[in-house]
Amino acid sequence: MEVSLRERGPKAPGKRELHRASNDRHVEGRYWSVLGLCEIANFASLRRHLGRARADSLVLDVARRLSDIVPDIRIAAAGRAVIEIAFERESPEEAADDIDRISKGFLRALDLDGEPHQLDMHFGVAAAPLVEDDEVLLAEAAESALDQARIDGRVVMLDLSRADLAFDKLTLMRELPRAIANGEMFLQYQPKVHVRRQEIASAEALVRWQHPTRGLILPGDFISVAEQAGEISTLTLWTLRQVIEDQKKLREDGFDMLLFVNISGQLLADPAFVDEVCGMLATADAKLGFEITETAVIRDPESAIRHLQFFADSGVTLAIDDYGAGLSSLAYLKKLPARELKIDKMFVTQLTSSNRDPLIVRSTIDLAHALEMEVTAEGVETPSALALLSVMGCDMVQGFLISRPLGLDAFRKFLADDGHLENASGPASFVRPESFWKRA
């Protein structure tokens, strides 16, 4: 049975099926149905510039980019400015990862008849277990999510398995301190592989919120809330303490590796947070890395660079995250005491299907090496992308080809299993079939 892709709105030009990857929704091992609405928010201004006839075909251009980013989604026009997407995944987290890839994919301008145009997009998404899948409910939830996305100016994804979807930011602000205190937060780890050394060199810690009644709340929903509520410092300090404890367990297993934590730009201007972290590091035998974005530095460059130097002097490895996704400035890049640069996955996921992305990735690798930084490519999902990155001289790779984010116990088993393989068969190659990496 297929997802029903209905015509939406009185101005819809008639339902047009733009892309269909599969006629079978019940793909083996995929348990969640996802329906999303993607709206061109600046359609009116684009229509004035492009003319009505060309603007009416914009949905085709959007559909092409959507299918390039996530090839297995089903796409249909739901109006002159709205596209409907549908797909299935094993978990809402996997669906959220794909939606994140899609939203970041539209940060780049779209080539329309040889002229670049920026499309401002709204994304409203609903996800439900296939066993509870109600097409009407899913469609209504996606429309509700799109309405909220227009108001909030962010991607909104609703999980229909939650007991209560009607929570807002104020509710989350009230509940977040209790969630941190009551152990509702947990960490997952995604490994990074050093290509030349053919070993897992480090891992990124990712915080999650398992609400007792609402289920899993996505980071995109609560990280910004934590910043607005003034709880981001408490959340980050909890994360750092948990990472330090988890690192001790990994050492007991024989894996003494660097663990990275994402640091909000808001905290880089907070002297109290910086002092507490430096004090924590002075008493903890920990190997930590901090991932920060260029946007975070641009907010208050003088304070940010000074505080980042404090961290570097305390032995923290600094990595520039999501490079290329925002405003990249060489003026700040050369001043940061960073030892690693992470290329945003929006460039990596289309590495083998785009003409320009390989040029951007290669030039970024050369630039980082010239600045004496190692390079990590995020979003590596295929052996062909891994092979191309290796030829380009990329130092490390991270992505679903290696492993999805794993809870600590699963991550320890992942590391132990790989060590067993190396002992059994000699030096291991990370250029392995995709099924091997996804076994975890």
Coordinates of C-alpha atoms in Angstrom, one line a residue:
M1 CA 0.0 0.0 0.0
E2 CA 1.4 3.4 -0.9
V3 CA 1.3 6.6 1.0
S4 CA -1.6 8.7 -0.2
L5 CA -0.1 11.9 -1.7
R6 CA -3.1 14.2 -1.9
E7 CA -3.5 17.5 -3.7
R8 CA -3.4 20.3 -1.2
G9 CA -4.8 23.8 -1.5
P10 CA -7.1 25.4 -4.1
K11 CA -4.1 26.7 -6.1
A12 CA -2.6 23.2 -6.7
P13 CA -1.9 22.7 -10.3
G14 CA -3.2 19.1 -10.1
K15 CA -1.4 16.3 -8.4
R16 CA 1.9 15.5 -10.2
E17 CA 3.9 12.5 -9.2
L18 CA 7.5 13.7 -9.5
H19 CA 9.5 10.7 -8.1
R20 CA 8.7 7.3 -6.8
A21 CA 11.5 5.1 -5.4
S22 CA 9.4 2.1 -4.5
N23 CA 5.8 0.8 -4.6
D24 CA 6.3 -1.2 -1.4
R25 CA 6.0 0.9 1.7
H26 CA 6.6 -2.1 4.0
V27 CA 10.3 -2.4 3.3
E28 CA 11.9 -5.1 5.4
G29 CA 13.3 -3.6 8.6
R30 CA 11.7 -0.2 8.3
Y31 CA 9.1 0.5 10.9
W32 CA 8.3 4.2 10.8
S33 CA 6.2 6.0 8.2
V34 CA 7.3 9.7 7.5
L35 CA 5.3 12.3 5.7
G36 CA 6.6 15.8 5.2
L37 CA 5.6 19.1 3.5
C38 CA 8.3 21.3 2.0
E39 CA 7.2 24.9 1.3
I40 CA 9.0 27.5 -0.7
A41 CA 8.5 30.4 1.7
N42 CA 9.8 33.1 -0.7
F43 CA 7.7 31.9 -3.7
A44 CA 6.0 35.2 -4.2
S45 CA 9.2 37.2 -4.6
L46 CA 10.7 34.5 -6.8
R47 CA 7.6 34.6 -9.0
R48 CA 8.0 38.3 -9.5
H49 CA 11.6 37.9 -10.5
L50 CA 11.3 34.7 -12.6
G51 CA 7.8 35.2 -14.1
R52 CA 4.8 33.1 -13.5
A53 CA 5.5 30.3 -16.0
R54 CA 9.0 29.6 -14.6
A55 CA 7.9 30.0 -11.0
D56 CA 5.2 27.4 -11.5
S57 CA 7.8 24.8 -12.4
L58 CA 10.0 25.5 -9.3
V59 CA 8.6 22.4 -7.6
L60 CA 10.4 20.4 -10.3
D61 CA 13.7 22.0 -9.4
V62 CA 13.0 21.4 -5.7
A63 CA 12.1 17.8 -6.4
R64 CA 15.4 17.2 -8.2
R65 CA 17.4 18.5 -5.2
L66 CA 15.3 16.5 -2.8
S67 CA 15.8 13.2 -4.7
D68 CA 19.6 14.0 -4.9
I69 CA 19.8 14.4 -1.1
V70 CA 17.6 11.4 -0.1
P71 CA 17.2 9.2 -3.2
D72 CA 14.6 6.7 -1.8
I73 CA 12.0 9.3 -0.9
R74 CA 8.7 9.5 -2.8
I75 CA 7.9 13.0 -4.0
A76 CA 4.8 14.7 -5.3
A77 CA 3.7 18.3 -6.0
A78 CA 1.0 19.5 -3.6
G79 CA 0.8 23.0 -5.0
R80 CA 2.8 25.6 -6.8
A81 CA 5.0 26.2 -3.7
V82 CA 4.6 23.0 -1.7
I83 CA 6.1 19.5 -2.2
E84 CA 5.1 16.4 -0.3
I85 CA 7.6 13.8 0.6
A86 CA 7.2 10.3 2.0
F87 CA 9.5 7.6 3.1
E88 CA 10.1 4.9 5.8
R89 CA 12.8 4.4 8.3
E90 CA 13.7 2.2 11.3
S91 CA 13.4 4.9 13.8
P92 CA 12.3 8.6 14.2
E93 CA 16.0 9.5 14.8
E94 CA 16.9 8.2 11.4
A95 CA 14.1 10.1 9.9
A96 CA 15.2 13.2 11.7
D97 CA 18.7 12.8 10.3
D98 CA 17.3 12.7 6.8
I99 CA 15.1 15.7 7.3
D100 CA 18.2 17.5 8.7
R101 CA 20.1 16.6 5.6
I102 CA 17.3 17.9 3.4
S103 CA 16.9 21.2 5.3
K104 CA 20.7 21.8 5.1
G105 CA 20.7 20.9 1.4
F106 CA 18.6 24.0 0.7
L107 CA 21.0 26.4 2.4
R108 CA 22.8 26.5 -0.9
A109 CA 21.4 28.5 -3.8
L110 CA 19.6 26.6 -6.5
D111 CA 20.7 27.0 -10.1
L112 CA 17.7 28.2 -12.1
D113 CA 18.6 28.6 -15.8
G114 CA 22.2 29.4 -15.0
E115 CA 21.4 32.0 -12.3
P116 CA 21.7 31.2 -8.6
H117 CA 18.6 31.8 -6.4
Q118 CA 18.2 31.2 -2.7
L119 CA 15.1 29.3 -1.8
D120 CA 13.8 29.9 1.8
M121 CA 12.2 26.7 2.8
H122 CA 9.7 25.7 5.5
F123 CA 9.6 22.0 6.6
G124 CA 6.8 20.4 8.5
V125 CA 7.1 16.6 9.1
A126 CA 5.1 13.9 10.9
A127 CA 6.3 10.4 11.8
A128 CA 4.4 7.4 13.1
P129 CA 5.0 3.7 13.6
L130 CA 3.8 1.7 10.7
V131 CA 1.6 -0.4 13.0
E132 CA -0.2 2.7 14.0
D133 CA -0.1 4.4 10.7
D134 CA -3.2 6.4 9.9
E135 CA -2.8 8.3 6.6
V136 CA -5.3 11.0 7.5
L137 CA -3.8 11.5 10.9
L138 CA -0.3 11.6 9.4
A139 CA -1.3 14.2 6.8
E140 CA -3.1 16.4 9.4
A141 CA 0.0 16.2 11.6
A142 CA 2.3 17.2 8.7
E143 CA 0.1 20.2 7.9
S144 CA 0.1 21.2 11.6
A145 CA 3.9 20.9 11.7
L146 CA 4.2 23.1 8.6
D147 CA 2.0 25.7 10.3
Q148 CA 4.3 25.7 13.3
A149 CA 7.4 25.8 11.1
R150 CA 6.1 29.0 9.5
I151 CA 5.7 30.6 12.9
D152 CA 8.9 29.4 14.5
G153 CA 11.1 29.6 11.4
R154 CA 12.6 26.2 12.0
V155 CA 12.1 22.6 11.0
V156 CA 9.2 21.0 12.9
M157 CA 8.9 17.3 13.2
L158 CA 6.0 15.6 15.1
D159 CA 6.3 12.1 16.5
L160 CA 2.7 10.7 16.5
S161 CA 3.7 8.0 19.0
R162 CA 4.0 10.6 21.8
A163 CA 1.2 10.8 24.3
D164 CA 0.8 14.5 23.8
L165 CA 1.8 16.5 20.7
A166 CA 0.5 19.8 22.0
F167 CA 3.6 20.9 23.9
D168 CA 5.3 24.2 23.3
K169 CA 8.6 25.9 24.0
L170 CA 7.3 27.2 27.4
T171 CA 6.4 23.7 28.5
L172 CA 9.8 22.3 27.4
M173 CA 11.5 25.2 29.3
R174 CA 9.7 24.3 32.5
E175 CA 10.5 20.6 32.1
L176 CA 14.1 20.7 31.0
P177 CA 15.7 21.3 34.4
R178 CA 13.8 18.4 35.9
A179 CA 14.7 16.2 32.9
I180 CA 18.4 16.9 33.5
A181 CA 18.1 16.2 37.2
N182 CA 16.0 13.0 36.8
G183 CA 18.2 11.3 34.3
E184 CA 16.0 11.7 31.3
M185 CA 19.0 12.8 29.2
F186 CA 21.3 10.2 27.7
L187 CA 24.3 10.1 25.3
Q188 CA 25.0 8.4 22.1
Y189 CA 28.4 8.1 20.4
Q190 CA 29.2 8.2 16.7
P191 CA 32.7 7.1 15.8
K192 CA 35.2 8.8 13.5
V193 CA 37.6 6.7 11.5
H194 CA 41.1 7.8 10.6
V195 CA 41.4 6.9 7.0
R196 CA 45.2 6.3 6.7
R197 CA 45.7 4.7 10.1
Q198 CA 42.5 2.6 9.5
E199 CA 41.4 2.8 13.1
I200 CA 38.6 4.5 15.1
A201 CA 40.4 7.6 16.3
S202 CA 37.6 9.4 18.2
A203 CA 33.9 9.7 18.6
E204 CA 31.3 12.5 18.9
A205 CA 29.0 12.6 21.9
L206 CA 25.4 13.4 21.1
V207 CA 22.8 14.3 23.7
R208 CA 19.3 12.9 23.6
W209 CA 16.1 13.4 25.7
Q210 CA 13.9 10.5 26.5
H211 CA 10.7 12.1 28.0
P212 CA 8.7 9.7 30.3
T213 CA 5.4 10.4 28.5
R214 CA 6.3 12.1 25.2
G215 CA 9.0 9.7 24.1
L216 CA 12.1 10.9 22.3
I217 CA 12.4 14.6 21.9
L218 CA 14.7 15.5 19.1
P219 CA 17.8 17.7 19.7
G220 CA 16.5 20.3 17.2
D221 CA 13.5 20.8 19.6
F222 CA 15.3 21.1 23.0
I223 CA 18.8 22.5 22.3
S224 CA 17.4 25.9 21.2
V225 CA 15.0 25.7 24.1
A226 CA 17.9 25.1 26.5
E227 CA 19.6 28.2 25.1
Q228 CA 16.5 30.4 25.5
A229 CA 15.8 29.1 29.0
G230 CA 19.3 29.7 30.2
E231 CA 19.8 25.9 30.8
I232 CA 22.4 25.3 28.1
S233 CA 25.2 25.6 30.6
T234 CA 23.7 23.1 32.9
L235 CA 23.0 20.7 30.1
T236 CA 26.5 21.0 28.6
L237 CA 28.2 20.6 32.1
W238 CA 26.1 17.4 32.6
T239 CA 27.2 16.2 29.2
L240 CA 30.9 16.8 29.9
R241 CA 30.7 15.0 33.3
Q242 CA 28.9 12.0 31.6
V243 CA 31.4 11.9 28.8
I244 CA 34.3 11.8 31.3
E245 CA 32.6 8.9 33.2
D246 CA 32.0 7.1 29.9
Q247 CA 35.6 7.6 28.8
K248 CA 36.7 5.8 32.0
K249 CA 34.6 2.7 31.0
L250 CA 36.1 2.8 27.5
R251 CA 39.6 2.9 28.9
E252 CA 38.7 -0.2 31.0
D253 CA 37.9 -1.9 27.8
G254 CA 41.3 -0.8 26.3
F255 CA 40.0 2.0 24.2
D256 CA 41.7 5.3 25.1
M257 CA 40.2 7.7 22.6
L258 CA 39.3 11.3 22.2
L259 CA 35.6 12.1 22.8
F260 CA 34.1 15.3 21.3
V261 CA 31.3 17.4 22.8
N262 CA 29.3 20.2 21.0
I263 CA 29.6 23.6 22.6
S264 CA 27.0 26.2 22.1
G265 CA 28.2 29.6 20.8
Q266 CA 26.3 31.2 23.7
L267 CA 28.7 29.5 26.1
L268 CA 31.8 30.8 24.4
A269 CA 30.9 34.3 25.8
D270 CA 30.2 33.0 29.3
P271 CA 33.2 33.4 31.6
A272 CA 31.5 31.5 34.4
F273 CA 31.1 28.4 32.1
V274 CA 34.6 28.7 30.8
D275 CA 36.0 28.9 34.4
E276 CA 34.0 25.9 35.5
V277 CA 35.0 23.8 32.6
C278 CA 38.7 24.6 33.0
G279 CA 38.4 23.7 36.6
M280 CA 36.8 20.4 35.7
L281 CA 39.5 19.6 33.2
A282 CA 42.2 20.4 35.7
T283 CA 41.1 17.6 38.0
A284 CA 39.9 15.1 35.5
D285 CA 42.1 12.7 33.5
A286 CA 40.2 13.2 30.3
K287 CA 40.9 13.4 26.6
L288 CA 38.2 15.8 25.4
G289 CA 37.5 17.7 22.2
F290 CA 35.0 20.5 21.7
E291 CA 33.2 21.1 18.4
I292 CA 32.2 24.7 17.7
T293 CA 30.7 26.4 14.7
E294 CA 32.0 29.4 12.9
T295 CA 28.7 31.1 13.5
A296 CA 29.3 30.7 17.3
V297 CA 32.6 32.6 17.0
I298 CA 31.1 35.4 14.8
R299 CA 28.6 36.2 17.6
D300 CA 31.4 37.6 19.8
P301 CA 34.7 36.9 18.2
E302 CA 36.9 38.6 20.8
S303 CA 35.5 36.6 23.8
A304 CA 35.1 33.4 21.8
I305 CA 38.7 33.3 20.5
R306 CA 40.1 34.2 24.0
H307 CA 38.0 31.5 25.7
L308 CA 38.8 28.9 23.0
Q309 CA 42.5 29.6 23.7
F310 CA 41.8 28.8 27.4
F311 CA 40.3 25.5 26.4
A312 CA 43.2 24.7 24.1
D313 CA 45.7 25.5 26.8
S314 CA 43.8 23.1 29.1
G315 CA 44.5 20.3 26.6
V316 CA 41.1 20.3 24.8
T317 CA 41.2 19.5 21.1
L318 CA 39.1 22.1 19.2
A319 CA 37.2 21.2 16.0
I320 CA 35.4 23.6 13.7
D321 CA 32.0 22.0 13.0
D322 CA 29.7 22.2 10.0
Y323 CA 32.3 24.1 7.9
G324 CA 30.7 25.5 4.8
A325 CA 27.1 25.4 6.1
G326 CA 27.1 29.0 7.3
L327 CA 29.2 32.1 6.8
S328 CA 32.8 30.8 6.4
S329 CA 35.4 33.5 7.2
L330 CA 39.1 33.0 6.6
A331 CA 39.7 36.0 9.0
Y332 CA 38.3 34.0 11.9
L333 CA 39.5 30.6 10.7
K334 CA 43.2 31.6 10.8
K335 CA 42.7 32.9 14.4
L336 CA 41.1 29.9 15.9
P337 CA 43.3 27.5 17.9
A338 CA 41.6 24.6 16.2
R339 CA 43.3 21.3 15.2
E340 CA 40.4 19.8 13.2
L341 CA 37.9 21.0 10.6
K342 CA 34.7 19.1 9.9
I343 CA 33.3 19.5 6.4
D344 CA 29.5 19.8 6.6
K345 CA 27.7 16.7 5.3
M346 CA 25.6 18.7 2.8
F347 CA 28.7 18.7 0.6
V348 CA 29.7 15.0 1.4
T349 CA 26.4 13.3 0.7
Q350 CA 26.4 14.5 -2.9
L351 CA 30.1 14.0 -3.4
T352 CA 29.8 11.4 -6.2
S353 CA 26.7 13.0 -7.9
S354 CA 27.6 16.6 -8.0
N355 CA 30.1 18.5 -10.2
R356 CA 30.8 21.3 -7.7
D357 CA 30.8 19.6 -4.4
P358 CA 34.1 17.6 -5.0
L359 CA 35.8 20.8 -5.9
I360 CA 34.6 22.5 -2.7
V361 CA 35.6 19.4 -0.6
R362 CA 39.0 19.1 -2.2
S363 CA 39.8 22.8 -1.8
T364 CA 38.6 22.7 1.8
I365 CA 40.9 19.8 2.6
D366 CA 43.9 21.6 1.0
L367 CA 43.1 24.8 3.0
A368 CA 42.8 23.0 6.3
H369 CA 46.1 21.1 5.7
A370 CA 47.8 24.4 4.9
L371 CA 46.5 25.7 8.3
E372 CA 47.9 22.5 9.9
M373 CA 44.5 21.1 10.7
E374 CA 43.1 17.6 10.2
V375 CA 39.9 17.2 8.2
T376 CA 36.9 15.2 9.0
A377 CA 34.1 14.6 6.5
E378 CA 30.7 14.2 8.0
G379 CA 27.8 12.3 6.4
V380 CA 29.8 9.5 4.7
E381 CA 27.2 7.0 3.7
T382 CA 28.6 5.1 0.7
P383 CA 31.9 3.2 -0.1
S384 CA 32.3 5.4 -3.2
A385 CA 32.3 8.6 -1.2
L386 CA 34.8 7.1 1.3
A387 CA 37.1 6.1 -1.6
L388 CA 36.9 9.5 -3.2
L389 CA 37.6 11.2 0.2
S390 CA 40.6 9.0 0.7
V391 CA 42.0 9.9 -2.7
M392 CA 41.5 13.6 -1.8
G393 CA 43.6 13.3 1.3
C394 CA 40.8 13.5 3.9
D395 CA 42.1 12.5 7.3
M396 CA 38.9 11.2 9.0
V397 CA 35.4 10.2 8.1
Q398 CA 32.2 10.0 10.1
G399 CA 28.7 8.8 9.0
F400 CA 26.3 6.0 8.7
L401 CA 28.7 4.0 6.5
I402 CA 30.8 3.6 9.6
S403 CA 28.0 3.6 12.2
R404 CA 24.9 5.4 13.4
P405 CA 25.1 7.0 16.8
L406 CA 25.2 4.3 19.4
G407 CA 24.4 4.1 23.2
L408 CA 27.5 3.5 25.3
D409 CA 27.0 -0.3 25.7
A410 CA 26.4 -0.7 22.0
F411 CA 29.4 1.6 21.2
R412 CA 31.6 -0.6 23.5
K413 CA 30.4 -3.7 21.7
F414 CA 31.1 -2.0 18.3
L415 CA 34.6 -1.3 19.4
A416 CA 35.2 -4.7 20.8
D417 CA 33.9 -6.5 17.8
D418 CA 36.1 -4.5 15.5
G419 CA 39.1 -5.3 17.7
H420 CA 38.2 -9.0 17.4
L421 CA 38.1 -8.8 13.7
E422 CA 41.6 -7.1 13.6
N423 CA 43.1 -9.8 15.8
A424 CA 41.5 -12.6 13.8
S425 CA 42.4 -11.4 10.3
G426 CA 45.3 -9.0 10.6
P427 CA 45.1 -5.3 9.7
A428 CA 41.5 -4.4 8.9
S429 CA 40.5 -2.2 6.0
F430 CA 37.7 0.3 6.5
V431 CA 36.7 0.0 2.9
R432 CA 34.2 -2.7 3.6
P433 CA 30.7 -3.6 2.4
E434 CA 28.0 -1.2 3.6
S435 CA 26.3 -4.1 5.4
F436 CA 29.3 -4.6 7.6
W437 CA 29.3 -1.0 9.0
K438 CA 25.5 -1.0 9.6
R439 CA 25.6 -4.2 11.6
A440 CA 25.7 -2.2 14.9

